Amino acid sequence: MMMLYKRFVLSLVFLLIATSSFAQQPLSSKKTGIYVDQYGVIRWEKGNKEAAFFGVNYTVPFAYGYRSVKRTGITAEQAIRDDVYHFSRLGLDAFRVHVWDTEISDSAGNLLNNEHLRLFDFLIAELKKRNIKTLVTPIAYWGNGYPEKDEDRGGFSSKYGKQRALVEEAAFVAQERYLKQFFQHKNPYTGLIYQDDPDILAAEVNNEPQHSGPKERATEYVNRMVKAIRGTGWTKPIFYNISESPKYADAIVKADVQGHSFQWYPTGLVSGHTLKGNYLPNVSKYVIPFDTIPAFKNRAKIVYEFDAGDILDSYMYPAMAKSFRMAGFQWATQFAYDPMATAYGNTEYQTHYLNLAYTPSKAISLLIASKAFHDLPRSKVQTSDTLFAAFRLSYKLSLSEMNTEKEFYYSNTTTSIPLNISKLKHMAGVGNSAAVVYQGSGAYFLDKIETGVWRLEVMPDAIKIRDPFAKTAEDRAVTGIDWQQQAMQLNFPDLGSDFTIKAMNTGNVFGTTAVQQKFNIQPGTYLVIKKGKKTSITANTPYASLKMGEYVAPAASAKEFLERSAAQIIQESKQTVAGSKSIKDVNDLRPLGILRAVRALTTLGENFLPLFDPALDQEYLTLYNPDWKNNGLQYIPGETSSQQLLKLTVSKTGESSLLGFQSYVGDHLKLNPGNLRQLTTLVIRVKTTGANPAKIKIGLIDADAHFFSTEVSVGSELKDIEIPLSSLKQDSQLLLPRPYPGFLPLYYRTPESASFQLKTVEKLEVSFNQDLEIASVYLK
């Protein structure tokens, strides 16, 4: 009996060892996918090499994405084909979106094999053709309305909602049923269930779970969902979100998953306007607070969503990619790529705007970010936010750049010279460089096919009409498309000076010959061929995951529409100067708005310069408020009928009650460069309504993100407090808009020392922890 008992114990030990190592070994006998090793590293099953994936979220099969595309008259299938081509053109290899389960399930959790599921399968099949990998997130909990009203589609998420779905037994059962049917579903376009599709690499159980109740119940929920998925034969890695409910992190890591998902919105969301200023501090580092949990250390890390919301400049994405790699992430997908069919209006998600045709510089920046994410070593510290490996970033130039012997990419005009132009294989850019001079505003791509033969792809011009991050509407465009011939010059040694340009895409009959490397070009795809060079390449010749003649671009906006929009913008700008002092370039006034522009013009030549006025600058104020429920912000009558006071109330006293704000002031200084030498004092007109004098920190942030501040005492009488600019000392600034998730750092200080220069100032910052009323801030 004892011998039998020992054998039983030994057998049980071996079984436990084998079971515990399940998630750390290659999970598929075909060795076409990925696995998570014992240290939490995602590896390819074939060869065990580390893996990295970078791409986008994209929503056309579901919700507003589906409805808005349908209203354009373009089929969802065509929209998907067009956009997936651009994903490939941008070098992306990852796709993720939270499936709107509310549109493909009933209240009991039964899967509905309907149009939305069919289009999701169609999208997966199209991505597969381009070798783009998919992470499946089958549960979203969201309604399908935003930015319109939700429709009650009768799904289990409509019945239970996100909170109840994570604690109630009936909701558990409905989700288990749904997951079993979802992962047993066969894609009609590939003939494969998701488990058998080698291009579907992993699953994330659900989207942004917000847990409540007992922690044991949270662990149970995750394990039951994982068991339902595994019960279908699914052997691929499963991830679960940890950043949305950080207080439940210890419960989440107890569950049987191979990794955890995070998000990053470093500039907040929905500011209502384009953010201006240097936001590299907001993406300097991604800090993960869960490393103290032992079980977390051997879990893989992915980023399911990220974006620099409300920023149109093109320097943020590679900086985020750098910080992701430093933090150890191996998957990152931006949220969300705008369908080309509707990107003219940016109506899907107002705070996000990304499309190759409509935001060309941001799109090329994403291409560069993908290169950085794949090329930078995982978990290696990078000591610079702007120069790392082959990458260079510049806020002042709105520039992302990658420069190696074989590849040269830039998101805006650059003075950089290719490392070795004779060895160059691939280029993409917007604007000018030493290799390409181009007068258009669209993106272009150049790929060397063989010596003396290049593939050239030119996108049409993107014309900015209005702020894409303001309130949007389907009948109001924010960007126009213009198809024009533009001058181009190619400085490639293997082409010579009088090469020919031959159209490749369907319907394009344009052709020309360069003179001294210069020629005119219109949007399309071309072969650029050295004089006398023979080639058998045709439009159908395969090249990577595309064909030589493939081309996708939106139709030109109506000419009268572009002219009308331009005239309207000019008229608005002229109205700002009517009856005021003149200024040479009205375009300088457009970002200010009418009233702010009038104020700026009326102070030209004066010995003071307004920086903040509560009556005019409300839109430009970014507030830090950790307690929206109890702290208050109001605009109340000021000292005259035309003035207002910014009233800020703090519910509690002490360090934890800190409030603060920043306001972009760079436009004011740019309009008054001649006066700056005369301005030596920062003045704030302010009082406290608290029982005791208040301490406030006030300072200025320059274009290189250096913050110079001082602390002053504020009394109960509204009066001017004068601060000599010479008294400002370098300090740590608030990171505003507040990055999300909320566990990310609140402060940032540039590592290098700097001296204060007023001409480089771009932002005002004020912070405090007692009630305040502010009338104005100005320089004199």
Short mmCIF file of C-alpha atoms in Angstrom, two decimals, residues 430-624:
data_model
loop_
_atom_site.label_atom_id
_atom_site.label_comp_id
_atom_site.label_asym_id
_atom_site.label_seq_id
_atom_site.Cartn_x
_atom_site.Cartn_y
_atom_site.Cartn_z
CA VAL A 430 6.13 63.77 -46.81
CA GLY A 431 7.88 66.91 -48.03
CA ASN A 432 11.52 67.20 -49.02
CA SER A 433 14.84 65.51 -48.30
CA ALA A 434 18.26 65.18 -49.87
CA ALA A 435 16.97 62.17 -51.84
CA VAL A 436 13.54 63.47 -52.91
CA VAL A 437 12.19 66.95 -53.48
CA TYR A 438 8.39 67.01 -53.70
CA GLN A 439 6.02 69.97 -53.74
CA GLY A 440 2.83 68.06 -52.89
CA SER A 441 1.42 67.52 -49.40
CA GLY A 442 0.60 63.82 -49.73
CA ALA A 443 2.80 60.88 -48.80
CA TYR A 444 4.99 59.02 -51.28
CA PHE A 445 6.75 55.64 -51.28
CA LEU A 446 9.82 54.51 -53.21
CA ASP A 447 10.96 50.88 -53.34
CA LYS A 448 14.00 49.69 -55.29
CA ILE A 449 13.01 46.68 -57.39
CA GLU A 450 16.40 46.22 -59.04
CA THR A 451 19.27 48.44 -60.09
CA GLY A 452 17.83 51.22 -62.24
CA VAL A 453 14.18 50.34 -61.48
CA TRP A 454 12.12 51.81 -58.62
CA ARG A 455 8.44 51.57 -57.72
CA LEU A 456 7.00 55.03 -56.97
CA GLU A 457 3.65 55.52 -55.26
CA VAL A 458 2.28 59.05 -54.82
CA MET A 459 -0.77 59.96 -52.73
CA PRO A 460 -2.90 63.02 -53.55
CA ASP A 461 -2.56 66.25 -51.60
CA ALA A 462 -4.27 66.50 -48.21
CA ILE A 463 -5.71 69.99 -47.60
CA LYS A 464 -6.51 70.89 -43.99
CA ILE A 465 -9.83 72.71 -43.75
CA ARG A 466 -10.64 72.95 -40.05
CA ASP A 467 -9.62 71.58 -36.67
CA PRO A 468 -10.19 67.80 -36.88
CA PHE A 469 -10.48 67.48 -33.11
CA ALA A 470 -13.31 69.98 -32.71
CA LYS A 471 -16.91 68.78 -32.89
CA THR A 472 -17.35 66.84 -36.12
CA ALA A 473 -20.23 65.97 -38.43
CA GLU A 474 -20.65 63.76 -41.50
CA ASP A 475 -21.63 66.74 -43.66
CA ARG A 476 -18.59 68.80 -42.62
CA ALA A 477 -15.14 67.88 -43.89
CA VAL A 478 -12.02 68.56 -41.86
CA THR A 479 -9.61 67.59 -44.66
CA GLY A 480 -9.97 67.83 -48.43
CA ILE A 481 -8.24 65.81 -51.14
CA ASP A 482 -6.74 67.51 -54.20
CA TRP A 483 -5.45 65.60 -57.25
CA GLN A 484 -2.86 67.79 -58.93
CA GLN A 485 0.36 67.39 -60.81
CA GLN A 486 3.24 68.35 -58.55
CA ALA A 487 6.95 68.84 -59.15
CA MET A 488 9.27 66.05 -57.99
CA GLN A 489 12.99 65.40 -58.13
CA LEU A 490 14.66 62.02 -57.48
CA ASN A 491 18.36 62.08 -56.62
CA PHE A 492 19.21 58.37 -56.93
CA PRO A 493 22.58 57.50 -58.49
CA ASP A 494 21.34 54.34 -60.21
CA LEU A 495 18.61 56.23 -62.12
CA GLY A 496 20.75 58.86 -63.77
CA SER A 497 19.24 62.19 -64.76
CA ASP A 498 16.82 61.44 -67.63
CA PHE A 499 14.92 58.36 -66.44
CA THR A 500 11.36 57.53 -67.54
CA ILE A 501 8.22 57.33 -65.40
CA LYS A 502 5.63 54.76 -66.47
CA ALA A 503 2.13 54.52 -64.95
CA MET A 504 1.17 51.14 -63.44
CA ASN A 505 -2.20 51.48 -61.69
CA THR A 506 -5.48 50.89 -63.51
CA GLY A 507 -6.82 53.92 -65.38
CA ASN A 508 -3.62 55.91 -65.03
CA VAL A 509 -2.18 56.87 -68.44
CA PHE A 510 0.28 59.48 -67.16
CA GLY A 511 3.90 59.11 -68.24
CA THR A 512 6.89 61.38 -68.57
CA THR A 513 10.66 61.62 -68.74
CA ALA A 514 12.80 63.39 -66.16
CA VAL A 515 15.01 66.30 -67.13
CA GLN A 516 17.99 66.75 -64.82
CA GLN A 517 16.21 64.42 -62.35
CA LYS A 518 13.13 66.69 -62.29
CA PHE A 519 9.61 65.94 -63.53
CA ASN A 520 5.95 66.51 -62.76
CA ILE A 521 3.89 63.67 -61.29
CA GLN A 522 0.24 63.06 -60.47
CA PRO A 523 -1.14 60.64 -57.84
CA GLY A 524 -0.72 57.00 -58.75
CA THR A 525 1.73 54.09 -58.90
CA TYR A 526 4.67 54.13 -61.31
CA LEU A 527 7.81 52.38 -62.43
CA VAL A 528 10.79 54.71 -62.56
CA ILE A 529 13.26 53.25 -65.07
CA LYS A 530 16.80 54.29 -65.95
CA LYS A 531 17.22 55.30 -69.59
CA GLY A 532 18.01 52.23 -71.69
CA LYS A 533 17.08 49.79 -68.94
CA LYS A 534 14.90 46.83 -70.03
CA THR A 535 12.44 45.30 -67.58
CA SER A 536 9.65 42.71 -67.79
CA ILE A 537 7.78 44.03 -64.75
CA THR A 538 4.03 44.54 -65.23
CA ALA A 539 1.22 45.86 -63.07
CA ASN A 540 0.42 42.30 -61.92
CA THR A 541 3.97 41.41 -60.93
CA PRO A 542 3.96 40.48 -57.21
CA TYR A 543 5.96 42.62 -54.84
CA ALA A 544 6.01 41.67 -51.14
CA SER A 545 2.33 41.51 -50.07
CA LEU A 546 1.13 43.70 -52.94
CA LYS A 547 1.24 43.91 -56.72
CA MET A 548 3.23 46.45 -58.68
CA GLY A 549 0.16 48.21 -60.01
CA GLU A 550 -1.90 48.34 -56.82
CA TYR A 551 -3.06 51.79 -55.76
CA VAL A 552 -5.70 53.11 -53.39
CA ALA A 553 -6.59 56.77 -52.84
CA PRO A 554 -9.78 58.76 -52.20
CA ALA A 555 -11.43 60.70 -54.97
CA ALA A 556 -10.65 64.40 -55.21
CA SER A 557 -12.86 66.74 -53.21
CA ALA A 558 -15.04 68.92 -55.38
CA LYS A 559 -13.08 71.96 -56.59
CA GLU A 560 -15.77 74.40 -55.55
CA PHE A 561 -15.79 72.79 -52.10
CA LEU A 562 -12.05 73.35 -51.62
CA GLU A 563 -12.26 76.91 -52.92
CA ARG A 564 -15.27 77.70 -50.73
CA SER A 565 -13.58 76.29 -47.65
CA ALA A 566 -10.38 78.24 -48.29
CA ALA A 567 -12.35 81.46 -48.85
CA GLN A 568 -14.30 80.92 -45.64
CA ILE A 569 -11.14 80.45 -43.59
CA ILE A 570 -9.53 83.57 -45.06
CA GLN A 571 -12.69 85.60 -44.40
CA GLU A 572 -12.78 84.45 -40.77
CA SER A 573 -9.16 85.49 -40.35
CA LYS A 574 -9.78 88.89 -41.95
CA GLN A 575 -12.68 89.50 -39.60
CA THR A 576 -10.31 89.25 -36.67
CA VAL A 577 -8.27 92.19 -37.88
CA ALA A 578 -11.15 94.43 -38.93
CA GLY A 579 -10.81 97.73 -37.09
CA SER A 580 -7.57 96.62 -35.46
CA LYS A 581 -3.90 96.93 -36.25
CA SER A 582 -2.73 95.16 -39.37
CA ILE A 583 -0.57 92.07 -39.52
CA LYS A 584 1.23 90.69 -42.55
CA ASP A 585 0.06 87.06 -42.40
CA VAL A 586 -3.52 86.41 -41.30
CA ASN A 587 -2.71 82.70 -41.14
CA ASP A 588 -0.80 83.44 -37.93
CA LEU A 589 -4.09 84.46 -36.38
CA ARG A 590 -6.17 81.42 -37.30
CA PRO A 591 -5.11 79.27 -34.34
CA LEU A 592 -6.00 82.07 -31.91
CA GLY A 593 -9.68 82.44 -32.70
CA ILE A 594 -11.37 85.77 -33.39
CA LEU A 595 -11.46 87.33 -29.91
CA ARG A 596 -8.00 86.11 -28.92
CA ALA A 597 -6.59 87.44 -32.20
CA VAL A 598 -8.14 90.87 -31.62
CA ARG A 599 -6.63 90.94 -28.15
CA ALA A 600 -3.22 89.94 -29.51
CA LEU A 601 -3.33 92.63 -32.17
CA THR A 602 -4.46 95.38 -29.81
CA THR A 603 -1.47 94.69 -27.56
CA LEU A 604 1.12 94.79 -30.36
CA GLY A 605 3.76 97.37 -29.48
CA GLU A 606 2.60 97.64 -25.86
CA ASN A 607 4.82 96.90 -22.87
CA PHE A 608 2.66 94.09 -21.62
CA LEU A 609 1.59 90.78 -23.08
CA PRO A 610 -1.57 88.87 -22.01
CA LEU A 611 -1.01 85.18 -21.36
CA PHE A 612 -4.26 84.02 -19.76
CA ASP A 613 -7.73 85.59 -19.67
CA PRO A 614 -10.60 83.48 -18.28
CA ALA A 615 -13.07 85.13 -20.65
CA LEU A 616 -11.11 84.17 -23.77
CA ASP A 617 -8.91 81.20 -22.96
CA GLN A 618 -11.32 78.61 -21.59
CA GLU A 619 -10.84 76.35 -24.60
CA TYR A 620 -7.07 76.39 -24.16
CA LEU A 621 -7.01 75.54 -20.46
CA THR A 622 -5.99 71.99 -19.51
CA LEU A 623 -6.93 71.18 -15.92
CA TYR A 624 -5.51 68.67 -13.47
#
